[in-house]
Short mmCIF file of C-alpha atoms and ligand atoms in Angstrom, two decimals:
data_model
loop_
_atom_site.label_atom_id
_atom_site.label_comp_id
_atom_site.label_asym_id
_atom_site.label_seq_id
_atom_site.Cartn_x
_atom_site.Cartn_y
_atom_site.Cartn_z
CA UNK A 1497 0.05 0.02 -0.06
CA UNK A 1498 1.22 3.44 -0.89
CA UNK A 1499 2.11 5.90 2.01
CA UNK A 1500 0.28 8.70 0.40
CA UNK A 1501 -2.82 6.55 0.10
CA UNK A 1502 -2.46 5.50 3.69
CA UNK A 1503 -2.71 9.15 4.74
CA UNK A 1504 -5.94 9.46 2.72
CA UNK A 1505 -7.54 6.30 3.84
CA UNK A 1506 -8.96 7.51 7.25
CA UNK A 1507 -10.88 10.18 5.51
CA UNK A 1508 -12.34 7.72 2.93
CA UNK A 1509 -13.40 5.33 5.84
CA UNK A 1510 -15.27 8.24 7.56
CA UNK A 1511 -17.02 9.11 4.29
CA UNK A 1512 -18.01 5.48 3.74
CA UNK A 1513 -19.21 5.16 7.38
CA UNK A 1514 -21.53 8.13 6.78
CA UNK A 1515 -22.79 6.79 3.57
CA UNK A 1516 -23.63 3.54 5.30
CA UNK A 1517 -25.49 5.38 7.98
CA UNK A 1518 -27.50 7.19 5.42
CA UNK A 1519 -28.28 3.97 3.60
CA UNK A 1520 -29.38 2.27 6.68
CA UNK A 1521 -31.82 5.17 7.49
CA UNK A 1522 -33.26 4.92 4.02
CA UNK A 1523 -33.68 1.15 4.37
CA UNK A 1524 -35.28 1.67 7.73
CA UNK A 1525 -37.60 4.29 6.41
CA UNK A 1526 -39.08 1.96 3.82
CA UNK A 1527 -39.21 -1.03 6.10
CA UNK A 1528 -39.52 -0.73 9.87
CA UNK A 1529 -39.69 2.95 10.69
CA UNK A 1530 -43.00 4.25 12.09
CA UNK A 1531 -45.18 6.39 9.93
CA UNK A 1532 -44.65 9.52 11.93
CA UNK A 1533 -40.88 9.29 11.87
CA UNK A 1534 -40.55 10.80 8.48
CA UNK A 1535 -40.07 14.49 9.07
CA UNK A 1536 -37.44 14.17 11.95
CA UNK A 1537 -35.67 11.46 10.06
CA UNK A 1538 -35.26 13.66 7.08
CA UNK A 1539 -33.56 16.21 9.41
CA UNK A 1540 -31.11 13.53 10.43
CA UNK A 1541 -30.38 12.43 6.84
CA UNK A 1542 -29.98 16.10 5.91
CA UNK A 1543 -27.35 16.42 8.82
CA UNK A 1544 -25.51 13.28 7.86
CA UNK A 1545 -25.34 14.20 4.32
CA UNK A 1546 -23.83 17.66 5.27
CA UNK A 1547 -21.37 15.75 7.43
CA UNK A 1548 -20.44 13.67 4.37
CA UNK A 1549 -20.00 16.66 2.27
CA UNK A 1550 -17.62 18.18 4.92
CA UNK A 1551 -15.59 15.05 5.38
CA UNK A 1552 -14.91 14.66 1.63
CA UNK A 1553 -14.89 18.26 0.41
CA UNK A 1554 -12.10 19.54 2.56
CA UNK A 1555 -8.60 21.02 1.60
CA UNK A 1556 -6.77 18.18 3.34
CA UNK A 1557 -8.62 15.65 1.31
CA UNK A 1558 -8.09 17.53 -1.90
CA UNK A 1559 -4.29 17.87 -1.08
CA UNK A 1560 -4.07 14.06 -0.39
CA UNK A 1561 -6.07 13.24 -3.45
CA UNK A 1562 -3.65 15.27 -5.57
CA UNK A 1563 -0.70 13.73 -3.98
CA UNK A 1564 -2.11 10.26 -4.79
CA UNK A 1565 -2.72 11.11 -8.33
CA UNK A 1566 0.87 11.99 -8.68
CA UNK A 1567 2.11 8.93 -6.85
CA UNK A 1568 2.98 6.03 -9.14
CA UNK A 1569 3.06 3.46 -6.25
CA UNK A 1570 -0.63 3.01 -5.98
CA UNK A 1571 -2.21 -0.38 -6.46
CA UNK A 1572 -5.06 -0.60 -9.12
CA UNK A 1573 -7.75 -0.63 -6.48
CA UNK A 1574 -6.23 2.45 -4.78
CA UNK A 1575 -5.97 4.32 -8.06
CA UNK A 1576 -9.50 3.56 -8.75
CA UNK A 1577 -10.61 4.88 -5.43
CA UNK A 1578 -8.69 8.02 -6.02
CA UNK A 1579 -10.43 8.39 -9.45
CA UNK A 1580 -13.84 8.02 -7.89
CA UNK A 1581 -12.97 10.39 -5.01
CA UNK A 1582 -11.65 13.00 -7.55
CA UNK A 1583 -14.85 12.70 -9.54
CA UNK A 1584 -16.88 13.19 -6.22
CA UNK A 1585 -14.73 16.22 -5.26
CA UNK A 1586 -15.37 17.87 -8.64
CA UNK A 1587 -19.00 17.27 -8.18
CA UNK A 1588 -19.20 18.56 -4.57
CA UNK A 1589 -16.78 21.39 -5.33
CA UNK A 1590 -19.25 22.91 -7.66
CA UNK A 1591 -22.20 22.83 -5.14
CA UNK A 1592 -22.38 25.18 -2.06
CA UNK A 1593 -22.69 23.05 1.03
CA UNK A 1594 -25.86 24.70 2.31
CA UNK A 1595 -27.66 23.95 -1.10
CA UNK A 1596 -26.31 20.36 -1.08
CA UNK A 1597 -27.59 19.79 2.49
CA UNK A 1598 -30.87 21.53 1.64
CA UNK A 1599 -31.45 19.37 -1.28
CA UNK A 1600 -30.76 16.18 0.69
CA UNK A 1601 -33.49 17.24 3.13
CA UNK A 1602 -35.84 18.34 0.46
CA UNK A 1603 -35.44 15.11 -1.45
CA UNK A 1604 -36.37 13.02 1.53
CA UNK A 1605 -39.38 15.16 2.34
CA UNK A 1606 -40.43 15.24 -1.22
CA UNK A 1607 -40.46 11.46 -1.44
CA UNK A 1608 -42.98 11.52 1.54
CA UNK A 1609 -45.20 14.20 -0.15
CA UNK A 1610 -45.06 11.97 -3.29
CA UNK A 1611 -46.26 9.00 -1.36
CA UNK A 1612 -49.18 10.81 0.12
CA UNK A 1613 -50.21 12.44 -3.17
CA UNK A 1614 -50.06 9.01 -4.76
CA UNK A 1615 -52.31 7.58 -2.06
CA UNK A 1616 -54.79 10.35 -2.51
CA UNK A 1617 -54.37 10.24 -6.35
CA UNK A 1618 -53.69 14.09 -6.42
CA UNK A 1619 -50.89 15.37 -8.61
CA UNK A 1620 -51.50 18.98 -7.72
CA UNK A 1621 -50.41 18.27 -4.06
CA UNK A 1622 -47.04 17.00 -5.38
CA UNK A 1623 -46.46 19.39 -8.43
CA UNK A 1624 -44.93 22.28 -6.31
CA UNK A 1625 -42.42 19.85 -4.64
CA UNK A 1626 -41.56 18.40 -8.02
CA UNK A 1627 -40.88 21.90 -9.41
CA UNK A 1628 -38.58 22.63 -6.50
CA UNK A 1629 -36.64 19.37 -7.03
CA UNK A 1630 -36.26 19.88 -10.76
CA UNK A 1631 -35.11 23.43 -9.97
CA UNK A 1632 -32.33 22.18 -7.72
CA UNK A 1633 -31.35 19.41 -10.21
CA UNK A 1634 -31.04 21.88 -13.11
CA UNK A 1635 -29.08 24.33 -10.88
CA UNK A 1636 -26.69 21.57 -9.83
CA UNK A 1637 -26.29 20.18 -13.41
CA UNK A 1638 -25.61 23.76 -14.54
CA UNK A 1639 -22.83 24.18 -11.93
CA UNK A 1640 -21.22 20.94 -13.00
CA UNK A 1641 -21.57 21.14 -16.78
CA UNK A 1642 -18.21 21.36 -18.60
CA UNK A 1643 -17.56 23.03 -21.93
CA UNK A 1644 -21.21 23.49 -23.14
CA UNK A 1645 -22.29 20.13 -21.85
CA UNK A 1646 -26.06 19.72 -21.60
CA UNK A 1647 -27.66 19.53 -18.20
CA UNK A 1648 -29.46 16.23 -18.97
CA UNK A 1649 -26.12 14.80 -20.10
CA UNK A 1650 -24.62 15.78 -16.79
CA UNK A 1651 -27.37 13.81 -15.02
CA UNK A 1652 -27.21 10.73 -17.33
CA UNK A 1653 -23.47 10.48 -16.63
CA UNK A 1654 -24.08 10.13 -12.98
CA UNK A 1655 -25.93 6.80 -13.50
CA UNK A 1656 -24.26 5.50 -16.64
CA UNK A 1657 -20.98 6.98 -17.74
CA UNK A 1658 -20.47 6.80 -21.46
CA UNK A 1659 -24.20 7.06 -22.16
CA UNK A 1660 -25.09 10.65 -23.22
CA UNK A 1661 -28.28 11.66 -25.14
CA UNK A 1662 -26.49 11.04 -28.34
CA UNK A 1663 -25.96 7.28 -27.49
CA UNK A 1664 -29.48 6.97 -25.83
CA UNK A 1665 -31.20 8.59 -28.76
CA UNK A 1666 -29.94 5.85 -30.90
CA UNK A 1667 -30.68 3.13 -28.44
CA UNK A 1668 -34.20 4.22 -27.83
CA UNK A 1669 -34.59 4.88 -31.51
CA UNK A 1670 -33.91 1.19 -32.10
CA UNK A 1671 -36.32 0.27 -29.21
CA UNK A 1672 -39.13 2.37 -30.79
CA UNK A 1673 -38.67 1.16 -34.19
CA UNK A 1674 -38.39 -2.66 -33.54
CA UNK A 1675 -40.40 -3.07 -30.18
CA UNK A 1676 -43.52 -1.02 -31.04
CA UNK A 1677 -44.29 -3.05 -34.23
CA UNK A 1678 -43.23 -6.37 -32.46
CA UNK A 1679 -45.91 -5.63 -29.73
CA UNK A 1680 -48.53 -4.74 -32.46
CA UNK A 1681 -47.83 -8.24 -33.98
CA UNK A 1682 -48.04 -9.99 -30.68
CA UNK A 1683 -51.44 -8.28 -29.96
CA UNK A 1684 -52.75 -9.20 -33.34
CA UNK A 1685 -51.46 -12.81 -33.39
CA UNK A 1686 -54.56 -14.28 -32.00
CA UNK A 1687 -52.49 -16.49 -29.52
CA UNK A 1688 -54.09 -16.54 -26.07
CA UNK A 1689 -51.72 -17.15 -23.17
CA UNK A 1690 -53.35 -18.41 -19.98
CA UNK A 1691 -52.26 -16.76 -16.73
CA UNK A 1692 -55.40 -16.79 -14.64
CA UNK A 1693 -53.83 -19.37 -12.20
CA UNK A 1694 -51.24 -16.62 -11.14
CA UNK A 1695 -53.95 -14.51 -9.42
CA UNK A 1696 -55.48 -15.82 -6.20
CA UNK A 1697 -55.65 -15.72 -2.43
CA UNK A 1698 -51.97 -16.50 -1.46
CA UNK A 1699 -50.95 -15.94 2.07
CA UNK A 1700 -47.95 -13.93 3.08
CA UNK A 1701 -46.41 -16.97 4.66
CA UNK A 1702 -46.78 -19.00 1.52
CA UNK A 1703 -45.03 -16.28 -0.46
CA UNK A 1704 -42.37 -15.75 2.13
CA UNK A 1705 -41.38 -19.31 2.36
CA UNK A 1706 -40.96 -19.80 -1.45
CA UNK A 1707 -39.41 -16.17 -1.69
CA UNK A 1708 -36.65 -17.30 0.68
CA UNK A 1709 -36.25 -20.56 -1.17
CA UNK A 1710 -35.79 -18.86 -4.51
CA UNK A 1711 -33.54 -16.07 -3.17
CA UNK A 1712 -31.23 -18.72 -1.77
CA UNK A 1713 -31.63 -20.94 -4.84
CA UNK A 1714 -30.14 -18.18 -7.10
CA UNK A 1715 -27.32 -17.47 -4.64
CA UNK A 1716 -28.57 -14.99 -1.91
CA UNK A 1717 -26.75 -15.79 1.26
CA UNK A 1718 -28.82 -15.32 4.38
CA UNK A 1719 -25.78 -15.21 6.54
CA UNK A 1720 -24.76 -12.04 4.84
CA UNK A 1721 -28.12 -10.65 4.12
CA UNK A 1722 -31.71 -10.21 5.25
CA UNK A 1723 -35.09 -10.02 3.46
CA UNK A 1724 -37.82 -7.59 4.72
CA UNK A 1725 -41.08 -6.28 3.38
CA UNK A 1726 -41.64 -2.94 1.72
CA UNK A 1727 -44.13 -1.28 -0.63
CA UNK A 1728 -41.77 -1.45 -3.51
CA UNK A 1729 -38.91 -3.99 -3.45
CA UNK A 1730 -35.53 -2.79 -3.40
CA UNK A 1731 -31.88 -3.82 -2.49
CA UNK A 1732 -29.70 -1.85 -0.03
CA UNK A 1733 -25.93 -2.49 0.14
CA UNK A 1734 -23.81 -1.70 3.25
CA UNK A 1735 -20.90 -3.79 2.34
CA UNK A 1736 -20.29 -7.45 1.01
CA UNK A 1737 -21.28 -8.92 4.52
CA UNK A 1738 -24.49 -7.03 4.61
CA UNK A 1739 -26.74 -6.78 1.64
CA UNK A 1740 -30.55 -6.42 2.25
CA UNK A 1741 -33.35 -7.07 -0.07
CA UNK A 1742 -36.94 -6.43 0.34
CA UNK A 1743 -40.11 -7.98 -1.15
CA UNK A 1744 -43.83 -7.57 -1.29
CA UNK A 1745 -46.76 -9.98 -1.13
CA UNK A 1746 -49.88 -9.59 -3.15
CA UNK A 1747 -52.40 -11.50 -5.04
CA UNK A 1748 -50.26 -11.83 -8.20
CA UNK A 1749 -48.09 -14.74 -7.55
CA UNK A 1750 -45.65 -13.86 -10.32
CA UNK A 1751 -45.07 -10.35 -8.97
CA UNK A 1752 -43.74 -11.67 -5.64
CA UNK A 1753 -41.81 -14.57 -7.22
CA UNK A 1754 -39.92 -12.61 -9.77
CA UNK A 1755 -39.40 -9.58 -7.72
CA UNK A 1756 -37.46 -11.66 -5.14
CA UNK A 1757 -35.36 -13.17 -7.91
CA UNK A 1758 -34.77 -9.67 -9.30
CA UNK A 1759 -33.66 -8.15 -5.95
CA UNK A 1760 -31.64 -11.36 -5.23
CA UNK A 1761 -29.85 -10.56 -8.52
CA UNK A 1762 -28.89 -7.12 -7.34
CA UNK A 1763 -27.85 -8.69 -4.07
CA UNK A 1764 -25.73 -11.38 -5.63
CA UNK A 1765 -23.77 -8.69 -7.42
CA UNK A 1766 -23.02 -6.82 -4.26
CA UNK A 1767 -22.33 -9.97 -2.36
CA UNK A 1768 -19.85 -10.87 -5.05
CA UNK A 1769 -17.63 -7.77 -4.78
CA UNK A 1770 -14.02 -8.52 -3.69
CA UNK A 1771 -13.13 -8.23 -0.04
CA UNK A 1772 -10.33 -5.79 -1.07
CA UNK A 1773 -12.81 -3.40 -2.59
CA UNK A 1774 -15.91 -3.57 -0.48
CA UNK A 1775 -16.52 -0.52 1.89
CA UNK A 1776 -14.52 1.65 -0.38
CA UNK A 1777 -15.49 4.09 -3.03
CA UNK A 1778 -15.18 1.38 -5.65
CA UNK A 1779 -16.94 -1.26 -3.66
CA UNK A 1780 -20.35 -1.34 -5.36
CA UNK A 1781 -21.74 -2.21 -8.78
CA UNK A 1782 -20.06 -0.54 -11.76
CA UNK A 1783 -23.19 1.54 -12.69
CA UNK A 1784 -26.93 1.60 -12.29
CA UNK A 1785 -27.33 -0.02 -15.78
CA UNK A 1786 -24.87 -2.81 -15.02
CA UNK A 1787 -26.74 -3.47 -11.75
CA UNK A 1788 -30.01 -3.56 -13.43
CA UNK A 1789 -28.40 -5.95 -15.97
CA UNK A 1790 -27.76 -8.30 -13.31
CA UNK A 1791 -31.05 -8.19 -11.59
CA UNK A 1792 -32.88 -8.39 -14.85
CA UNK A 1793 -30.67 -11.23 -15.97
CA UNK A 1794 -31.64 -13.27 -12.96
CA UNK A 1795 -35.33 -12.33 -13.07
CA UNK A 1796 -35.81 -12.81 -16.79
CA UNK A 1797 -33.05 -14.56 -18.68
CA UNK A 1798 -32.60 -17.10 -15.80
CA UNK A 1799 -35.90 -16.91 -13.88
CA UNK A 1800 -38.35 -16.97 -16.80
CA UNK A 1801 -36.50 -19.58 -18.68
CA UNK A 1802 -38.24 -22.93 -18.72
CA UNK A 1803 -35.12 -24.79 -17.80
CA UNK A 1804 -34.76 -22.89 -14.62
CA UNK A 1805 -38.04 -24.32 -13.32
CA UNK A 1806 -37.36 -27.94 -14.30
CA UNK A 1807 -35.74 -29.03 -10.96
CA UNK A 1808 -37.96 -26.79 -8.73
CA UNK A 1809 -41.37 -26.61 -10.26
CA UNK A 1810 -42.56 -29.35 -8.19
CA UNK A 1811 -41.66 -27.41 -5.04
CA UNK A 1812 -43.57 -24.42 -6.26
CA UNK A 1813 -46.63 -26.63 -6.94
CA UNK A 1814 -46.48 -28.03 -3.39
CA UNK A 1815 -46.27 -24.44 -2.02
CA UNK A 1816 -49.30 -23.34 -4.00
CA UNK A 1817 -51.40 -26.53 -4.36
CA UNK A 1818 -54.72 -24.72 -5.03
CA UNK A 1819 -53.42 -22.72 -7.78
CA UNK A 1820 -50.76 -24.92 -9.56
CA UNK A 1821 -51.60 -28.54 -9.03
CA UNK A 1822 -53.35 -28.78 -12.35
CA UNK A 1823 -50.99 -26.49 -14.17
CA UNK A 1824 -48.09 -28.10 -15.90
CA UNK A 1825 -44.71 -26.66 -16.20
CA UNK A 1826 -45.27 -25.47 -19.85
CA UNK A 1827 -48.47 -23.69 -19.05
CA UNK A 1828 -46.74 -22.04 -16.05
CA UNK A 1829 -43.74 -20.87 -18.02
CA UNK A 1830 -45.89 -19.51 -20.85
CA UNK A 1831 -48.00 -17.76 -18.29
CA UNK A 1832 -45.03 -15.95 -16.64
CA UNK A 1833 -43.93 -14.77 -19.93
CA UNK A 1834 -47.23 -13.28 -21.22
CA UNK A 1835 -46.91 -9.94 -22.96
CA UNK A 1836 -49.62 -7.55 -22.33
CA UNK A 1837 -49.56 -3.68 -22.37
CA UNK A 1838 -50.17 -2.34 -18.89
CA UNK A 1839 -49.98 0.97 -17.15
CA UNK A 1840 -47.49 0.14 -14.43
CA UNK A 1841 -43.70 -0.16 -15.27
CA UNK A 1842 -42.84 -2.43 -12.23
CA UNK A 1843 -45.46 -4.92 -13.37
CA UNK A 1844 -44.56 -4.84 -17.03
CA UNK A 1845 -43.51 -7.97 -18.93
CA UNK A 1846 -40.11 -7.91 -20.71
CA UNK A 1847 -41.51 -6.96 -24.00
CA UNK A 1848 -43.32 -3.87 -22.95
CA UNK A 1849 -40.91 -2.77 -20.25
CA UNK A 1850 -38.53 -0.85 -22.42
CA UNK A 1851 -41.41 1.06 -23.72
CA UNK A 1852 -42.32 2.37 -20.34
CA UNK A 1853 -38.67 3.47 -19.94
CA UNK A 1854 -38.70 5.04 -23.41
CA UNK A 1855 -41.65 7.20 -22.27
CA UNK A 1856 -39.83 8.33 -19.18
CA UNK A 1857 -36.62 9.14 -21.08
CA UNK A 1858 -38.58 11.33 -23.69
CA UNK A 1859 -40.34 13.15 -20.74
CA UNK A 1860 -37.12 13.77 -18.74
CA UNK A 1861 -35.41 15.07 -21.80
CA UNK A 1862 -38.25 17.54 -22.39
CA UNK A 1863 -38.47 18.54 -18.62
CA UNK A 1864 -34.68 19.34 -18.34
CA UNK A 1865 -33.81 20.36 -21.90
CA UNK A 1866 -37.03 21.31 -23.56
CA UNK A 1867 -40.03 23.39 -22.38
CA UNK A 1868 -42.31 20.76 -20.89
CA UNK A 1869 -43.65 22.09 -17.57
CA UNK A 1870 -44.65 20.09 -14.49
CA UNK A 1871 -48.18 21.22 -15.03
CA UNK A 1872 -48.37 19.68 -18.47
CA UNK A 1873 -46.76 16.43 -17.29
CA UNK A 1874 -49.76 14.32 -16.55
CA UNK A 1875 -51.36 14.92 -19.92
CA UNK A 1876 -48.26 14.35 -21.93
CA UNK A 1877 -47.44 11.21 -19.95
CA UNK A 1878 -51.05 9.86 -20.74
CA UNK A 1879 -50.70 10.76 -24.53
CA UNK A 1880 -47.44 8.77 -24.78
CA UNK A 1881 -48.93 5.70 -23.20
CA UNK A 1882 -51.64 5.85 -25.72
CA UNK A 1883 -49.17 6.27 -28.52
CA UNK A 1884 -46.68 3.44 -27.60
CA UNK A 1885 -48.75 1.03 -25.59
CA UNK A 1886 -52.15 1.66 -26.71
CA UNK A 1887 -53.70 2.31 -23.22
CA UNK A 1888 -54.37 5.43 -21.27
CA UNK A 1889 -54.15 5.86 -17.46
CA UNK A 1890 -57.36 7.07 -15.90
CA UNK A 1891 -55.83 7.92 -12.57
CA UNK A 1892 -52.56 9.68 -11.49
CA UNK A 1893 -51.51 6.61 -9.33
CA UNK A 1894 -51.46 4.48 -12.48
CA UNK A 1895 -49.96 7.34 -14.49
CA UNK A 1896 -47.42 10.00 -13.59
CA UNK A 1897 -47.42 9.38 -9.87
CA UNK A 1898 -46.41 5.78 -10.02
CA UNK A 1899 -42.73 6.03 -9.62
CA UNK A 1900 -40.84 7.51 -6.72
CA UNK A 1901 -37.62 8.40 -8.81
CA UNK A 1902 -38.50 12.03 -9.70
CA UNK A 1903 -39.55 13.00 -6.23
CA UNK A 1904 -36.06 12.13 -5.02
CA UNK A 1905 -34.48 14.08 -7.80
CA UNK A 1906 -33.32 11.01 -9.78
CA UNK A 1907 -33.42 12.36 -13.34
CA UNK A 1908 -31.33 10.29 -15.77
CA UNK A 1909 -31.84 7.10 -13.77
CA UNK A 1910 -34.76 5.42 -15.76
CA UNK A 1911 -32.68 4.87 -18.91
CA UNK A 1912 -30.51 2.44 -16.93
CA UNK A 1913 -33.36 0.08 -16.53
CA UNK A 1914 -33.64 -0.32 -20.28
CA UNK A 1915 -29.93 -0.42 -20.82
CA UNK A 1916 -29.68 -3.07 -18.10
CA UNK A 1917 -32.00 -5.37 -20.16
CA UNK A 1918 -29.87 -4.69 -23.22
CA UNK A 1919 -26.61 -5.31 -21.48
CA UNK A 1920 -28.18 -8.56 -20.14
CA UNK A 1921 -28.95 -9.77 -23.61
CA UNK A 1922 -25.59 -8.97 -24.99
CA UNK A 1923 -23.98 -10.98 -22.13
CA UNK A 1924 -26.49 -13.85 -22.64
CA UNK A 1925 -25.64 -14.36 -26.29
CA UNK A 1926 -22.05 -14.42 -25.39
CA UNK A 1927 -22.45 -16.72 -22.44
CA UNK A 1928 -24.25 -19.14 -24.63
CA UNK A 1929 -21.13 -19.70 -26.67
CA UNK A 1930 -19.10 -20.26 -23.47
CA UNK A 1931 -21.30 -22.66 -21.60
CA UNK A 1932 -24.44 -24.89 -22.05
CA UNK A 1933 -26.63 -22.37 -20.42
CA UNK A 1934 -29.93 -24.19 -20.68
CA UNK A 1935 -28.43 -27.51 -19.67
CA UNK A 1936 -26.91 -26.04 -16.53
CA UNK A 1937 -30.27 -24.57 -15.59
CA UNK A 1938 -32.09 -27.74 -16.23
CA UNK A 1939 -29.62 -29.53 -13.89
CA UNK A 1940 -30.14 -26.97 -11.14
CA UNK A 1941 -26.55 -25.63 -11.48
CA UNK A 1942 -27.40 -21.86 -11.38
CA UNK A 1943 -24.12 -21.56 -9.42
CA UNK A 1944 -21.97 -22.01 -12.48
CA UNK A 1945 -23.77 -19.17 -14.23
CA UNK A 1946 -23.51 -17.02 -11.18
CA UNK A 1947 -19.84 -17.82 -10.65
CA UNK A 1948 -19.20 -16.74 -14.35
CA UNK A 1949 -20.93 -13.39 -13.59
CA UNK A 1950 -19.05 -13.06 -10.44
CA UNK A 1951 -15.64 -13.66 -11.96
CA UNK A 1952 -16.29 -11.40 -14.97
CA UNK A 1953 -18.38 -8.66 -13.58
CA UNK A 1954 -19.16 -8.61 -9.82
CA UNK A 1955 -15.95 -8.91 -8.23
CA UNK A 1956 -14.57 -5.88 -9.96
CA UNK A 1957 -16.96 -3.45 -8.42
CA UNK A 1958 -16.47 -0.01 -9.95
CA UNK A 1959 -12.97 -0.73 -11.21
CA UNK A 1960 -14.44 -0.48 -14.73
CA UNK A 1961 -17.45 1.10 -16.28
CA UNK A 1962 -20.13 -0.66 -18.07
CA UNK A 1963 -18.86 -0.28 -21.56
CA UNK A 1964 -15.45 -1.61 -20.57
CA UNK A 1965 -17.02 -4.57 -18.84
CA UNK A 1966 -19.08 -5.36 -22.01
CA UNK A 1967 -16.08 -5.12 -24.08
CA UNK A 1968 -13.86 -7.24 -21.82
CA UNK A 1969 -16.50 -10.02 -21.40
CA UNK A 1970 -18.04 -10.09 -24.80
CA UNK A 1971 -15.14 -8.73 -26.96
CA UNK A 1972 -17.68 -6.14 -28.44
CA UNK A 1973 -18.74 -2.59 -27.39
CA UNK A 1974 -22.32 -2.11 -26.36
CA UNK A 1975 -24.71 -3.31 -29.09
CA UNK A 1976 -28.35 -2.87 -28.72
CA UNK A 1977 -29.17 -5.34 -31.54
CA UNK A 1978 -28.67 -8.21 -29.10
CA UNK A 1979 -31.68 -6.97 -27.03
CA UNK A 1980 -33.80 -6.57 -30.09
CA UNK A 1981 -32.82 -10.08 -31.30
CA UNK A 1982 -33.57 -11.60 -27.88
CA UNK A 1983 -37.08 -10.10 -27.64
CA UNK A 1984 -37.83 -11.13 -31.32
CA UNK A 1985 -36.76 -14.56 -30.93
CA UNK A 1986 -38.54 -15.00 -27.46
CA UNK A 1987 -41.73 -13.45 -28.34
CA UNK A 1988 -41.73 -14.68 -31.98
CA UNK A 1989 -41.75 -18.22 -30.59
CA UNK A 1990 -44.14 -17.63 -27.82
CA UNK A 1991 -46.78 -15.94 -30.11
CA UNK A 1992 -45.85 -17.93 -33.20
CA UNK A 1993 -44.90 -14.93 -35.29
CA UNK A 1994 -43.63 -15.45 -38.78
CA UNK A 1995 -40.24 -14.25 -39.94
ZN1 ZN B 846 -33.80 -3.40 -9.94
#
């Protein structure tokens, strides 16, 4: 270890400890915290985030970071940490501390106002808050923009380095051009897919038991993780010995089954990060998109694959005898792969999912770079759903108020969901050349696939960005055509489409 880095390390450790504390509060907010705790907890989060700002953005740290950049004796992991720190310093250096702290408090409060407005189905109650949040985000992006860089590109870069509007316009262009007609073909195919058996009166206990089984089956380690319940499933990562997932239980069996596999996919990524990197600035997934590629890989490419269920379908039938006893494996697998336009992104099937994201991308771009106003948002949202999916939301809950992201200031986040699916498809076609993918699943050897992902992606944390990872693993730069091919092949077969 380099001496210069040695001197910097205690500051990084303090910053990481504060980050972990904030993450734990956020986790707690969504799972166990009492309803009334919100406002006072927001204050605590605001203060902690101010402390984080102070620890990182100080002269001593800047000095040490500079010395580290000039020191040739750093290891690869140390170099990467200094690179991340330098980016963080650049970001924080542009934003006055009071504004940074005020925004952290506002974002936490805004998420609560959003939740209430959603419950009451009242967009007007949330609109002023959203305007404030957008105001802050535009201001921050303006501070940070370099050489004529667009504000939305600054935001996108936070989630997915290397994917500016220029790259995304091309990606979503391909999505629009290929997926919209594919969906039309599916709808007019006349093929009916049964999925009625997935809806019923399932108890929480039944769902919890199978959820735990599935999480463990795909590689979630309960000695280094816990599973709780929240309104929307998510994963929180403290370090590679403490990764937490949540799930939800409802009357749609597939929703609870596949969200557990999805979150377990996120968790497997974080659990797989090297000990050398965990609890450091590079000790987490490479990017939002790469993270989503792993969760969606587990959920869809593995979890909705017929072979995945061969060894365990009997167990599922036993867990839900009323619903599944008479339903054979093929019927079940077809049912969980049914494509049907819906209003809710998180409930969407693989085919329509990217259209939900496309809509959000177009709206964000207009909100940040164009002249779409918050007031006009609900109407334009509904119009786009009608245009791309052929359905129109009747309520705000099922429309513009459905996602939490904008309330927290996360603009530029949504594209990573669709990119994740596309990364996953590219990895999948490559892996099929390297291993008998379906055969492994059929034999219950998910761990071979998981180990491949750990070795090639997970253990590296943030040492490389997503484009570098794709290139190193598949030998090719990001190529959205694999995703289009994957959806065409999968749904072409399921809905017996020609060509
Ligand atoms: Zn996810």
